[in-house]
Tab-separated table of C-alpha atoms in Angstrom:
chain	number	residue	atom	x	y	z
S	11	MET	CA	54.570	25.905	-12.086
S	12	ARG	CA	53.626	22.749	-10.242
S	13	TYR	CA	52.054	22.975	-6.831
S	14	LEU	CA	53.950	20.688	-4.451
S	15	PRO	CA	52.657	21.227	-0.938
S	16	ASN	CA	54.641	18.384	0.609
S	17	THR	CA	58.366	17.657	0.519
S	18	ASP	CA	59.797	14.152	0.230
S	19	GLU	CA	60.438	14.299	3.966
S	20	ASP	CA	56.802	15.271	4.612
S	21	ARG	CA	55.517	12.318	2.594
S	22	ALA	CA	57.945	9.902	4.246
S	23	ALA	CA	56.796	11.082	7.675
S	24	MET	CA	53.126	10.628	6.770
S	25	LEU	CA	53.715	7.130	5.352
S	26	ALA	CA	55.636	6.174	8.483
S	27	LYS	CA	52.812	7.502	10.651
S	28	ILE	CA	50.172	5.307	9.008
S	29	GLY	CA	52.501	2.343	8.645
S	30	VAL	CA	52.618	2.108	4.845
S	31	PRO	CA	56.009	1.443	3.189
S	32	SER	CA	55.370	3.442	0.003
S	33	ILE	CA	52.798	5.494	-1.891
S	34	ASP	CA	52.223	2.543	-4.240
S	35	ASP	CA	50.969	0.562	-1.252
S	36	LEU	CA	48.206	3.143	-0.780
S	37	PHE	CA	46.714	1.890	-4.053
S	38	ALA	CA	47.036	-1.815	-3.270
S	39	ASP	CA	43.238	-2.235	-3.368
S	40	ILE	CA	43.126	-1.191	-7.040
S	41	PRO	CA	43.818	-4.213	-9.302
S	42	ALA	CA	47.204	-3.915	-10.971
S	43	ALA	CA	45.608	-4.343	-14.391
S	44	ARG	CA	43.570	-1.192	-13.792
S	45	ARG	CA	46.528	1.025	-12.930
S	46	LEU	CA	48.411	3.167	-15.412
S	47	LYS	CA	51.890	1.844	-16.134
S	48	GLY	CA	53.174	5.177	-17.359
S	49	LEU	CA	52.076	8.544	-18.613
S	50	VAL	CA	48.901	8.784	-20.666
S	51	ASP	CA	49.305	9.391	-24.389
S	52	LEU	CA	49.233	13.175	-24.289
S	53	PRO	CA	51.830	15.725	-25.340
S	54	THR	CA	53.857	16.920	-22.379
S	55	THR	CA	53.815	20.555	-23.485
S	56	LYS	CA	51.592	22.701	-25.703
S	57	SER	CA	51.196	26.436	-26.043
S	58	GLU	CA	47.926	28.028	-24.966
S	59	ILE	CA	46.957	28.723	-28.573
S	60	GLU	CA	47.631	25.120	-29.553
S	61	VAL	CA	45.521	23.862	-26.667
S	62	GLU	CA	42.656	26.177	-27.639
S	63	ARG	CA	42.740	24.962	-31.246
S	64	THR	CA	42.838	21.303	-30.217
S	65	LEU	CA	39.949	21.657	-27.792
S	66	GLY	CA	38.025	23.701	-30.348
S	67	LYS	CA	38.293	20.864	-32.873
S	68	MET	CA	37.096	18.393	-30.258
S	69	ALA	CA	34.154	20.624	-29.276
S	70	ALA	CA	33.175	21.040	-32.930
S	71	LYS	CA	32.292	17.333	-33.009
S	72	ASN	CA	29.288	18.104	-30.790
S	73	THR	CA	25.993	19.437	-32.068
S	74	ALA	CA	25.434	22.541	-29.983
S	75	ALA	CA	21.929	23.120	-28.636
S	76	ALA	CA	21.686	26.595	-30.134
S	77	SER	CA	22.825	25.509	-33.592
S	78	VAL	CA	19.883	23.288	-34.593
S	79	PRO	CA	16.170	22.799	-33.852
S	80	PHE	CA	16.274	21.592	-30.241
S	81	PHE	CA	13.574	19.571	-28.483
S	82	VAL	CA	15.513	17.908	-25.664
S	83	GLY	CA	14.134	18.113	-22.121
S	84	ALA	CA	13.531	15.290	-19.635
S	85	GLY	CA	14.641	17.325	-16.640
S	86	ALA	CA	16.912	19.960	-18.219
S	87	TYR	CA	15.458	22.616	-20.513
S	88	ARG	CA	16.764	25.234	-22.893
S	89	HIS	CA	15.104	28.581	-22.335
S	90	HIS	CA	16.016	32.110	-23.256
S	91	VAL	CA	17.942	33.741	-20.409
S	92	PRO	CA	18.137	37.545	-20.712
S	93	ALA	CA	21.676	38.927	-20.954
S	94	SER	CA	20.934	41.125	-17.946
S	95	VAL	CA	20.864	38.030	-15.706
S	96	ASP	CA	24.421	37.036	-16.559
S	97	HIS	CA	25.575	40.651	-16.280
S	98	LEU	CA	24.135	41.114	-12.790
S	99	ILE	CA	25.308	37.818	-11.290
S	100	GLN	CA	28.867	38.653	-12.361
S	101	ARG	CA	29.003	41.804	-10.260
S	102	SER	CA	31.895	41.238	-7.889
S	103	GLU	CA	29.810	41.581	-4.732
S	104	PHE	CA	27.728	38.604	-5.891
S	105	LEU	CA	30.290	36.535	-7.780
S	106	THR	CA	32.805	36.441	-4.941
S	107	SER	CA	30.431	36.117	-2.016
S	108	TYR	CA	30.320	32.993	0.083
S	109	THR	CA	27.708	31.504	2.370
S	110	PRO	CA	26.210	33.981	4.835
S	111	TYR	CA	27.899	32.944	8.056
S	112	GLN	CA	28.539	36.558	8.966
S	113	PRO	CA	25.178	38.318	8.564
S	114	GLU	CA	26.568	41.723	9.429
S	115	ILE	CA	28.721	41.643	6.271
S	116	ALA	CA	26.493	39.490	4.044
S	117	GLN	CA	23.308	41.536	3.908
S	118	GLY	CA	23.182	41.442	0.098
S	119	THR	CA	23.481	37.652	0.022
S	120	LEU	CA	20.909	37.229	2.757
S	121	GLN	CA	18.489	39.606	1.049
S	122	TYR	CA	18.511	37.839	-2.307
S	123	LEU	CA	18.193	34.450	-0.592
S	124	PHE	CA	15.199	35.826	1.315
S	125	GLU	CA	13.684	37.012	-1.954
S	126	PHE	CA	14.491	33.649	-3.571
S	127	GLN	CA	12.645	31.874	-0.766
S	128	THR	CA	9.683	34.197	-1.175
S	129	GLN	CA	9.521	33.524	-4.903
S	130	VAL	CA	9.686	29.749	-4.419
S	131	ALA	CA	7.007	29.833	-1.716
S	132	ASN	CA	4.728	31.868	-3.989
S	133	LEU	CA	5.363	29.606	-6.987
S	134	THR	CA	4.576	26.430	-5.076
S	135	ALA	CA	1.792	27.908	-2.899
S	136	MET	CA	3.594	26.732	0.224
S	137	GLU	CA	4.224	28.621	3.443
S	138	VAL	CA	8.001	28.381	3.661
S	139	ALA	CA	10.918	27.621	1.328
S	140	ASN	CA	14.599	27.134	2.094
S	141	ALA	CA	17.596	28.867	0.546
S	142	SER	CA	17.950	26.253	-2.204
S	143	MET	CA	19.431	22.788	-2.539
S	144	TYR	CA	21.932	21.191	-4.937
S	145	ASP	CA	19.354	20.207	-7.552
S	146	GLY	CA	15.926	18.676	-7.993
S	147	SER	CA	16.987	15.057	-7.532
S	148	THR	CA	18.810	15.536	-4.226
S	149	ALA	CA	16.009	17.815	-3.021
S	150	THR	CA	13.626	14.914	-3.659
S	151	ALA	CA	15.787	12.554	-1.620
S	152	GLU	CA	15.924	15.105	1.197
S	153	ALA	CA	12.129	15.415	1.087
S	154	VAL	CA	11.782	11.658	1.561
S	155	LEU	CA	14.155	11.716	4.536
S	156	MET	CA	12.216	14.648	5.994
S	157	ALA	CA	8.923	12.763	5.630
S	158	HIS	CA	10.450	9.789	7.462
S	159	ARG	CA	11.430	12.053	10.361
S	160	LEU	CA	7.995	13.656	10.537
S	161	THR	CA	5.946	10.451	10.353
S	162	LYS	CA	8.334	8.133	12.226
S	163	ARG	CA	7.889	5.727	9.324
S	164	ARG	CA	10.453	4.548	6.786
S	165	LYS	CA	8.638	3.516	3.617
S	166	ALA	CA	8.264	5.772	0.590
S	167	VAL	CA	6.115	5.057	-2.470
S	168	LEU	CA	7.544	6.444	-5.714
S	169	SER	CA	5.260	7.087	-8.663
S	170	GLY	CA	6.141	5.506	-11.998
S	171	GLY	CA	6.002	9.001	-13.447
S	172	LEU	CA	8.942	10.169	-11.336
S	173	HIS	CA	12.066	11.059	-13.325
S	174	PRO	CA	14.222	7.878	-13.439
S	175	GLN	CA	17.311	9.719	-12.235
S	176	TYR	CA	15.397	11.275	-9.333
S	177	ARG	CA	14.141	7.785	-8.465
S	178	SER	CA	17.713	6.482	-8.602
S	179	VAL	CA	18.966	9.186	-6.222
S	180	VAL	CA	16.153	8.448	-3.751
S	181	GLU	CA	16.897	4.724	-3.961
S	182	THR	CA	20.600	5.288	-3.314
S	183	VAL	CA	20.025	7.524	-0.295
S	184	SER	CA	17.351	5.181	1.074
S	185	ARG	CA	19.555	2.130	0.645
S	186	MET	CA	22.335	3.788	2.621
S	187	ALA	CA	19.846	4.778	5.343
S	188	GLY	CA	18.219	1.340	5.441
S	189	ASP	CA	14.806	2.734	4.464
S	190	ALA	CA	12.198	0.990	2.315
S	191	ILE	CA	11.316	2.164	-1.176
S	192	VAL	CA	8.346	1.053	-3.279
S	193	PRO	CA	9.050	2.247	-6.835
S	194	LEU	CA	6.061	1.712	-9.107
S	195	PRO	CA	6.658	0.568	-12.718
S	196	ALA	CA	7.340	3.195	-15.371
S	197	ASP	CA	4.070	4.883	-16.293
S	198	PRO	CA	4.235	6.326	-19.829
S	199	GLY	CA	0.491	5.909	-20.307
S	200	ASN	CA	-0.510	7.587	-17.011
S	201	THR	CA	-2.549	4.577	-15.947
S	202	GLU	CA	-0.986	3.652	-12.590
S	203	ASP	CA	-3.167	3.225	-9.505
S	204	ILE	CA	-0.929	4.946	-7.001
S	205	LEU	CA	-3.690	5.141	-4.393
S	206	ALA	CA	-3.620	1.352	-4.013
S	207	SER	CA	0.041	1.495	-2.994
S	208	ILE	CA	-0.507	3.802	-0.010
S	209	ASP	CA	-1.019	2.063	3.331
S	210	ALA	CA	-0.577	2.633	7.058
S	211	ASP	CA	3.182	1.992	6.840
S	212	THR	CA	3.716	4.627	4.177
S	213	SER	CA	5.734	7.643	5.186
S	214	CYS	CA	5.224	9.534	1.944
S	215	VAL	CA	4.167	9.161	-1.631
S	216	VAL	CA	6.341	10.917	-4.203
S	217	VAL	CA	4.535	12.133	-7.333
S	218	GLN	CA	5.885	14.239	-10.189
S	219	SER	CA	3.591	16.597	-12.105
S	220	PRO	CA	4.031	17.144	-14.968
S	221	SER	CA	5.367	13.606	-14.892
S	222	PHE	CA	8.572	12.468	-16.569
S	223	TYR	CA	6.380	11.484	-19.533
S	224	GLY	CA	4.681	14.896	-19.530
S	225	HIS	CA	1.315	13.977	-18.003
S	226	LEU	CA	-0.411	16.466	-15.723
S	227	ILE	CA	-1.394	14.695	-12.493
S	228	ASP	CA	-4.317	15.633	-10.254
S	229	LEU	CA	-2.646	15.620	-6.843
S	230	ARG	CA	-5.776	16.140	-4.747
S	231	PRO	CA	-6.998	12.523	-4.492
S	232	ILE	CA	-3.443	11.363	-3.807
S	233	ALA	CA	-3.058	13.913	-1.015
S	234	GLU	CA	-6.389	12.891	0.498
S	235	LYS	CA	-5.483	9.195	0.505
S	236	ALA	CA	-2.024	9.882	1.924
S	237	HIS	CA	-3.375	12.088	4.688
S	238	SER	CA	-6.082	9.548	5.570
S	239	VAL	CA	-3.378	7.069	6.637
S	240	GLY	CA	-1.039	9.630	8.183
S	241	ALA	CA	1.350	9.821	5.218
S	242	LEU	CA	2.635	12.911	3.402
S	243	LEU	CA	2.513	13.898	-0.253
S	244	VAL	CA	5.829	14.958	-1.777
S	245	ALA	CA	5.142	16.780	-5.051
S	246	VAL	CA	7.967	16.990	-7.590
S	247	PHE	CA	8.507	19.017	-10.749
S	248	THR	CA	11.423	19.192	-13.152
S	249	GLU	CA	10.153	22.135	-15.223
S	250	VAL	CA	9.549	25.108	-12.941
S	251	VAL	CA	8.103	27.220	-15.774
S	252	ALA	CA	5.062	24.911	-15.612
S	253	LEU	CA	4.108	26.596	-12.335
S	254	GLY	CA	3.287	29.694	-14.353
S	255	ALA	CA	0.398	27.865	-15.978
S	256	ILE	CA	-0.823	25.039	-13.733
S	257	GLU	CA	-2.288	25.013	-10.262
S	258	PRO	CA	0.622	24.901	-7.782
S	259	PRO	CA	1.170	21.708	-5.765
S	260	GLY	CA	0.560	23.481	-2.460
S	261	ALA	CA	-2.983	24.333	-3.537
S	262	GLN	CA	-3.555	20.654	-4.323
S	263	GLY	CA	-2.648	19.418	-0.852
S	264	ALA	CA	1.071	18.682	-1.115
S	265	ASP	CA	2.998	18.668	2.161
S	266	ILE	CA	6.466	19.059	0.654
S	267	VAL	CA	7.189	20.467	-2.803
S	268	VAL	CA	10.574	19.963	-4.461
S	269	GLY	CA	11.902	20.485	-7.940
S	270	GLU	CA	14.504	21.831	-10.287
S	271	GLY	CA	14.853	25.578	-10.856
S	272	GLN	CA	17.326	25.437	-13.779
S	273	SER	CA	14.777	26.663	-16.304
S	274	ILE	CA	14.699	30.113	-14.704
S	275	GLY	CA	17.964	32.007	-15.104
S	276	ASN	CA	20.302	29.062	-15.629
S	277	PRO	CA	21.538	27.606	-18.962
S	278	LEU	CA	21.993	23.906	-19.690
S	279	THR	CA	25.796	23.914	-19.249
S	280	PHE	CA	26.216	20.169	-19.781
S	281	GLY	CA	24.089	19.246	-16.779
S	282	GLY	CA	24.916	21.701	-14.090
S	283	PRO	CA	25.342	23.240	-11.671
S	284	TYR	CA	21.613	23.530	-11.095
S	285	VAL	CA	19.439	24.755	-8.260
S	286	GLY	CA	17.087	22.641	-6.170
S	287	LEU	CA	13.824	24.132	-4.906
S	288	PHE	CA	12.329	22.999	-1.597
S	289	ALA	CA	9.151	24.235	0.110
S	290	THR	CA	6.866	22.943	2.828
S	291	ARG	CA	4.250	23.827	5.426
S	292	GLN	CA	5.126	26.082	8.343
S	293	LYS	CA	4.378	23.299	10.860
S	294	PHE	CA	7.118	21.140	9.293
S	295	VAL	CA	9.789	23.846	9.114
S	296	ARG	CA	12.051	22.479	11.857
S	297	GLN	CA	12.568	19.253	9.945
S	298	MET	CA	13.377	21.051	6.697
S	299	PRO	CA	16.987	20.618	5.466
S	300	GLY	CA	19.252	23.458	4.413
S	301	ARG	CA	19.149	27.098	5.400
S	302	LEU	CA	16.351	29.580	5.976
S	303	CYS	CA	16.949	33.347	5.773
S	304	GLY	CA	14.594	35.674	7.578
S	305	GLU	CA	13.748	39.366	7.637
S	306	THR	CA	14.087	41.396	10.832
S	307	VAL	CA	15.057	44.836	12.175
S	308	ASP	CA	18.209	45.831	14.031
S	309	ALA	CA	18.491	47.677	17.343
S	310	GLU	CA	17.791	50.948	15.533
S	311	GLY	CA	14.722	49.569	13.784
S	312	LYS	CA	16.395	49.307	10.374
S	313	ARG	CA	15.386	46.479	8.048
S	314	GLY	CA	17.867	43.602	7.925
S	315	PHE	CA	18.221	39.911	7.105
S	316	VAL	CA	19.540	37.027	9.182
S	317	LEU	CA	20.224	33.333	8.907
S	318	THR	CA	17.126	32.300	10.843
S	319	LEU	CA	17.221	28.518	10.739
S	320	SER	CA	20.002	26.179	9.749
S	321	THR	CA	19.604	22.610	10.883
S	322	ARG	CA	22.951	21.468	9.505
S	323	GLU	CA	25.755	19.784	11.404
S	324	GLN	CA	27.827	22.962	11.090
S	325	HIS	CA	25.324	24.854	13.211
S	326	ILE	CA	23.788	22.319	15.595
S	327	ARG	CA	24.804	19.059	17.229
S	328	ARG	CA	25.670	16.522	14.546
S	329	ASP	CA	23.141	13.954	15.816
S	330	LYS	CA	20.367	16.589	15.596
S	331	ALA	CA	21.196	17.724	12.057
S	332	THR	CA	18.507	17.119	9.440
S	333	SER	CA	20.910	17.010	6.520
S	334	ASN	CA	24.533	17.265	5.490
S	335	ILE	CA	23.644	19.451	2.517
S	336	CYS	CA	26.526	21.921	2.499
S	337	THR	CA	25.732	24.350	-0.267
S	338	ASN	CA	22.839	26.489	-1.374
S	339	SER	CA	23.826	26.726	-5.069
S	340	GLY	CA	24.122	30.425	-4.304
S	341	LEU	CA	24.990	31.839	-7.731
S	342	CYS	CA	22.356	29.671	-9.463
S	343	ALA	CA	19.781	30.765	-6.891
S	344	LEU	CA	20.767	34.374	-7.550
S	345	ALA	CA	20.313	33.875	-11.311
S	346	PHE	CA	16.901	32.344	-10.597
S	347	THR	CA	15.934	35.289	-8.397
S	348	ILE	CA	17.032	37.926	-10.896
S	349	HIS	CA	15.301	36.227	-13.828
S	350	MET	CA	12.102	35.767	-11.803
S	351	THR	CA	12.211	39.422	-10.785
S	352	LEU	CA	12.623	40.496	-14.401
S	353	LEU	CA	9.723	38.290	-15.498
S	354	GLY	CA	7.314	39.156	-12.724
S	355	GLU	CA	4.074	37.251	-12.249
S	356	LEU	CA	2.622	38.368	-15.581
S	357	GLY	CA	5.830	37.642	-17.456
S	358	LEU	CA	6.033	34.130	-16.059
S	359	SER	CA	2.441	33.455	-17.064
S	360	ARG	CA	3.132	34.684	-20.592
S	361	LEU	CA	6.296	32.598	-20.799
S	362	ALA	CA	4.410	29.514	-19.631
S	363	ALA	CA	1.616	30.136	-22.137
S	364	LEU	CA	4.136	30.457	-24.977
S	365	ASN	CA	5.833	27.210	-23.954
S	366	HIS	CA	2.517	25.384	-23.859
S	367	ALA	CA	1.377	26.781	-27.203
S	368	ASN	CA	4.602	25.700	-28.909
S	369	ALA	CA	4.347	22.218	-27.400
S	370	VAL	CA	0.729	21.821	-28.534
S	371	ALA	CA	1.647	22.899	-32.065
S	372	LEU	CA	4.575	20.487	-32.101
S	373	ALA	CA	2.478	17.592	-30.824
S	374	GLU	CA	-0.085	18.243	-33.557
S	375	SER	CA	2.621	18.255	-36.231
S	376	LEU	CA	4.288	15.073	-35.011
S	377	SER	CA	0.979	13.244	-34.607
S	378	GLU	CA	0.447	13.687	-38.365
S	379	VAL	CA	3.647	11.765	-39.134
S	380	PRO	CA	2.667	8.226	-40.195
S	381	GLY	CA	3.302	5.724	-37.396
S	382	VAL	CA	3.689	8.321	-34.617
S	383	THR	CA	1.369	8.375	-31.611
S	384	VAL	CA	1.288	11.093	-28.958
S	385	LEU	CA	0.565	9.387	-25.624
S	386	ASN	CA	-0.571	12.462	-23.684
S	387	GLU	CA	-4.061	13.885	-23.397
S	388	ALA	CA	-2.956	16.840	-21.243
S	389	PHE	CA	0.565	18.228	-20.936
S	390	PHE	CA	2.487	21.449	-20.416
S	391	ASN	CA	5.561	21.770	-22.653
S	392	GLU	CA	6.658	18.149	-22.782
S	393	PHE	CA	5.031	14.972	-24.071
S	394	THR	CA	5.850	11.423	-25.099
S	395	ILE	CA	5.583	9.944	-28.575
S	396	ARG	CA	5.595	6.287	-29.581
S	397	ILE	CA	7.281	5.505	-32.874
S	398	PRO	CA	7.753	2.351	-34.906
S	399	GLY	CA	11.259	1.079	-34.167
S	400	ASP	CA	14.067	1.794	-31.745
S	401	ALA	CA	13.820	5.375	-30.465
S	402	ALA	CA	17.543	5.669	-29.717
S	403	ILE	CA	18.397	4.838	-33.337
S	404	VAL	CA	15.785	7.280	-34.621
S	405	ILE	CA	17.183	10.063	-32.422
S	406	GLU	CA	20.642	9.469	-33.898
S	407	LYS	CA	19.217	9.641	-37.429
S	408	LEU	CA	17.425	12.878	-36.578
S	409	ALA	CA	20.661	14.335	-35.226
S	410	ALA	CA	22.367	13.433	-38.490
S	411	ARG	CA	19.691	15.564	-40.221
S	412	GLY	CA	20.316	18.481	-37.887
S	413	VAL	CA	17.441	18.006	-35.442
S	414	LEU	CA	17.863	17.138	-31.744
S	415	GLY	CA	14.496	15.460	-31.380
S	416	GLY	CA	14.210	14.617	-27.687
S	417	VAL	CA	15.326	11.955	-25.230
S	418	PRO	CA	14.752	8.257	-25.960
S	419	VAL	CA	13.281	6.795	-22.783
S	420	SER	CA	15.656	3.835	-23.068
S	421	ARG	CA	18.548	6.185	-22.310
S	422	LEU	CA	17.258	6.507	-18.740
S	423	GLU	CA	15.319	3.240	-18.416
S	424	HIS	CA	18.019	0.867	-19.626
S	425	ASP	CA	16.460	-2.399	-18.510
S	426	ASN	CA	12.923	-2.014	-19.841
S	427	PRO	CA	12.638	-3.108	-23.506
S	428	ALA	CA	8.946	-2.178	-23.512
S	429	LEU	CA	9.983	1.497	-23.479
S	430	ARG	CA	12.422	1.411	-26.395
S	431	ASP	CA	9.958	2.948	-28.848
S	432	LEU	CA	9.277	6.041	-26.717
S	433	ILE	CA	10.722	9.553	-27.019
S	434	VAL	CA	10.185	12.355	-24.506
S	435	VAL	CA	9.886	15.592	-26.506
S	436	ALA	CA	10.074	19.118	-25.095
S	437	ALA	CA	9.237	22.493	-26.624
S	438	THR	CA	9.988	25.885	-25.137
S	439	GLU	CA	9.751	29.523	-26.183
S	440	ILE	CA	12.933	29.153	-28.260
S	441	ASN	CA	11.257	26.869	-30.819
S	442	THR	CA	9.980	28.519	-33.966
S	443	GLU	CA	7.440	27.314	-36.505
S	444	ALA	CA	10.363	26.503	-38.814
S	445	ASP	CA	11.941	24.364	-36.065
S	446	ARG	CA	8.732	22.385	-35.637
S	447	ALA	CA	8.372	21.889	-39.373
S	448	ALA	CA	11.978	20.717	-39.624
S	449	TYR	CA	11.367	18.163	-36.874
S	450	ALA	CA	8.218	16.768	-38.473
S	451	GLN	CA	9.869	16.542	-41.895
S	452	ALA	CA	13.004	14.862	-40.527
S	453	LEU	CA	10.900	12.364	-38.569
S	454	LYS	CA	9.000	11.451	-41.752
S	455	GLU	CA	12.273	10.828	-43.512
S	456	VAL	CA	13.818	8.548	-40.874
S	457	LEU	CA	10.774	6.401	-40.041
């Protein structure tokens, strides 16, 4: 049954109100050559079973991540998510809950968001974390805007090791805000001198560690240089599991820490929805975007949770709002919280160690393939290899042999031919010794 909210009379009244003769005139700005002249070439009716079969055939053309040795990362990672996570998030009290505007009836939501914040603060070694953002890239853009507000400056320096899509989001937001961006060239070899780019006009310097190319970055000297000129260090990560093995950014002097939490509790699902992590120092909390849930007691002294800080336009004057972020990726944050709780501190450390061990073993295997060079000296579960030839073509040949061998850098850095022989390779706990051997053998065959 079609949903027709407006009658012909309703539409005629609305067109008359705005002074447009017909609905076609609403699309006058779209070139006529770009408009459909009739119905698209699809059957008008199909039974449910027929639709399922048709879509199933179309889906079968894809190579599913779980069906072959899988080494794709570059910001989205395939980890094992315990079945208990999916079971718990689908309980009706979680699955149907909305944002906690009414704390007296949303205690469960507020409690898990409070626990989520606590976990993120502990992971990043920061003093306060918000109740999640859309994803890592938009959290990075929000961190830059926050640094501008705190420093009263409007120039951000972006490391060449920042994920290209994160850089693109920051550039888009900054362009719309009229702010200055200094993106450094892509840094696959980890040789950039980011300290030389920081000056007295710099609001913040944005550094990813592990970088997009997998390099572990010492944030301390960058933080010291930034602070010496009154700028802030925004530390970024795309693989949150890394925080189970490396020193957290907060302990290295970062002022704002942002990243992607998809790896904990959330599957790949074709790119989303994901969950952005955002943490900072207590002294900066009033310029932090999003929501903050706090713990308190009621009039009878019973433990409870409240929406403590929300600097959004829905809660304060629009001109005082820090952000128009309007979601907290609630269900993804819940999955993150449950998975983290199941892992515990020891479990996360073991998971991180397993990821690192698999990546080291893979790097050793691939480095023995004639013509292949591993660019990284130190990495967590992701590294970059240089191969003879076009990496995008090699990845397609590997896929034809049943191995998804990583992300060719050219897929994200379209305009830089110097990067066309690079592949970003990721290994996680799901990769077996047989997977690694299959990758090395397939790479030998296609090079």
